[in-house]
Amino acid sequence: MAEVEIPSPLRSDTGGAATVNVEATNLLAALRELDHRFDGLGRRLRTGRSVVVDGVLHPTVGPVPLEPDSHVSFVASVAGG
């Protein structure tokens, strides 16, 4: 199962868990599972964050493929001009 790292401010949504395992073949499916299991957590993870899957930064959330041993984390998006 892919491992999703939960940012500190949202860990209260997971009962304090820093990571959550999900069974999903892509990032969108993983976020849907988190929405279902933790009452909208997937939507909250998307807001103001970019996603890193297996060390590769993805500035927008899309159908990024996941492997059973994938690691997913979220970083604050940076705006500039």
mmCIF file of C-alpha atoms in Angstrom:
data_model
loop_
_atom_site.group_PDB
_atom_site.id
_atom_site.type_symbol
_atom_site.label_atom_id
_atom_site.label_comp_id
_atom_site.label_asym_id
_atom_site.label_seq_id
_atom_site.Cartn_x
_atom_site.Cartn_y
_atom_site.Cartn_z
ATOM 1 C CA MET A 1 0.000 0.000 0.000
ATOM 2 C CA ALA A 2 1.163 3.526 -0.721
ATOM 3 C CA GLU A 3 2.131 5.586 2.307
ATOM 4 C CA VAL A 4 0.757 9.120 2.618
ATOM 5 C CA GLU A 5 2.527 11.515 4.961
ATOM 6 C CA ILE A 6 0.042 13.751 6.761
ATOM 7 C CA PRO A 7 1.155 17.361 7.434
ATOM 8 C CA SER A 8 1.272 18.264 11.143
ATOM 9 C CA PRO A 9 -1.689 20.695 11.037
ATOM 10 C CA LEU A 10 -3.986 17.949 9.672
ATOM 11 C CA ARG A 11 -2.947 15.066 11.913
ATOM 12 C CA SER A 12 -5.862 15.680 14.259
ATOM 13 C CA ASP A 13 -8.039 14.457 11.354
ATOM 14 C CA THR A 14 -6.242 11.080 11.437
ATOM 15 C CA GLY A 15 -6.274 10.618 15.192
ATOM 16 C CA GLY A 16 -2.690 11.870 15.357
ATOM 17 C CA ALA A 17 -1.273 9.496 12.738
ATOM 18 C CA ALA A 18 1.698 10.976 10.858
ATOM 19 C CA THR A 19 1.268 8.518 7.977
ATOM 20 C CA VAL A 20 -1.669 6.643 6.494
ATOM 21 C CA ASN A 21 -1.503 3.677 4.122
ATOM 22 C CA VAL A 22 -3.863 3.696 1.145
ATOM 23 C CA GLU A 23 -4.644 1.111 -1.485
ATOM 24 C CA ALA A 24 -4.785 3.113 -4.716
ATOM 25 C CA THR A 25 -3.253 2.977 -8.190
ATOM 26 C CA ASN A 26 -3.029 6.757 -8.604
ATOM 27 C CA LEU A 27 -2.957 9.931 -6.551
ATOM 28 C CA LEU A 28 -6.562 10.937 -7.241
ATOM 29 C CA ALA A 29 -7.810 7.550 -6.031
ATOM 30 C CA ALA A 30 -5.656 7.881 -2.905
ATOM 31 C CA LEU A 31 -7.152 11.293 -2.135
ATOM 32 C CA ARG A 32 -10.676 9.928 -2.668
ATOM 33 C CA GLU A 33 -9.912 7.138 -0.189
ATOM 34 C CA LEU A 34 -8.648 9.696 2.344
ATOM 35 C CA ASP A 35 -11.823 11.760 1.783
ATOM 36 C CA HIS A 36 -13.915 8.692 2.558
ATOM 37 C CA ARG A 37 -11.914 7.428 5.550
ATOM 38 C CA PHE A 38 -11.268 10.798 7.194
ATOM 39 C CA ASP A 39 -14.247 13.002 6.289
ATOM 40 C CA GLY A 40 -12.830 15.211 3.530
ATOM 41 C CA LEU A 41 -9.126 14.970 4.378
ATOM 42 C CA GLY A 42 -8.176 14.489 0.709
ATOM 43 C CA ARG A 43 -9.740 17.839 -0.181
ATOM 44 C CA ARG A 44 -7.973 19.572 2.696
ATOM 45 C CA LEU A 45 -4.628 18.094 1.631
ATOM 46 C CA ARG A 46 -5.015 19.613 -1.859
ATOM 47 C CA THR A 47 -5.658 23.149 -0.616
ATOM 48 C CA GLY A 48 -2.526 25.307 -0.815
ATOM 49 C CA ARG A 49 -0.174 22.377 -1.251
ATOM 50 C CA SER A 50 1.893 20.700 -3.926
ATOM 51 C CA VAL A 51 2.413 16.957 -3.810
ATOM 52 C CA VAL A 52 5.615 14.935 -3.861
ATOM 53 C CA VAL A 53 5.323 11.340 -5.077
ATOM 54 C CA ASP A 54 8.426 9.187 -4.716
ATOM 55 C CA GLY A 55 10.630 12.273 -4.573
ATOM 56 C CA VAL A 56 9.135 14.006 -7.640
ATOM 57 C CA LEU A 57 7.336 17.325 -7.119
ATOM 58 C CA HIS A 58 3.941 17.686 -8.806
ATOM 59 C CA PRO A 59 2.665 21.283 -8.514
ATOM 60 C CA THR A 60 -0.899 20.195 -9.226
ATOM 61 C CA VAL A 61 -2.827 17.127 -8.150
ATOM 62 C CA GLY A 62 -3.602 14.771 -11.013
ATOM 63 C CA PRO A 63 -3.768 11.072 -11.852
ATOM 64 C CA VAL A 64 -0.117 10.489 -10.890
ATOM 65 C CA PRO A 65 0.531 6.718 -10.864
ATOM 66 C CA LEU A 66 1.250 5.104 -7.493
ATOM 67 C CA GLU A 67 3.067 1.856 -6.809
ATOM 68 C CA PRO A 68 2.369 -0.274 -3.730
ATOM 69 C CA ASP A 69 5.583 1.068 -2.155
ATOM 70 C CA SER A 70 5.066 4.726 -3.153
ATOM 71 C CA HIS A 71 5.575 7.528 -0.652
ATOM 72 C CA VAL A 72 3.346 10.609 -0.947
ATOM 73 C CA SER A 73 3.915 13.871 0.909
ATOM 74 C CA PHE A 74 2.534 17.382 0.680
ATOM 75 C CA VAL A 75 4.445 20.669 0.792
ATOM 76 C CA ALA A 76 3.140 24.207 1.039
ATOM 77 C CA SER A 77 2.771 25.811 -2.393
ATOM 78 C CA VAL A 78 4.889 28.898 -2.910
ATOM 79 C CA ALA A 79 3.564 31.820 -4.919
ATOM 80 C CA GLY A 80 5.720 34.543 -6.294
ATOM 81 C CA GLY A 81 6.107 36.962 -9.080
#
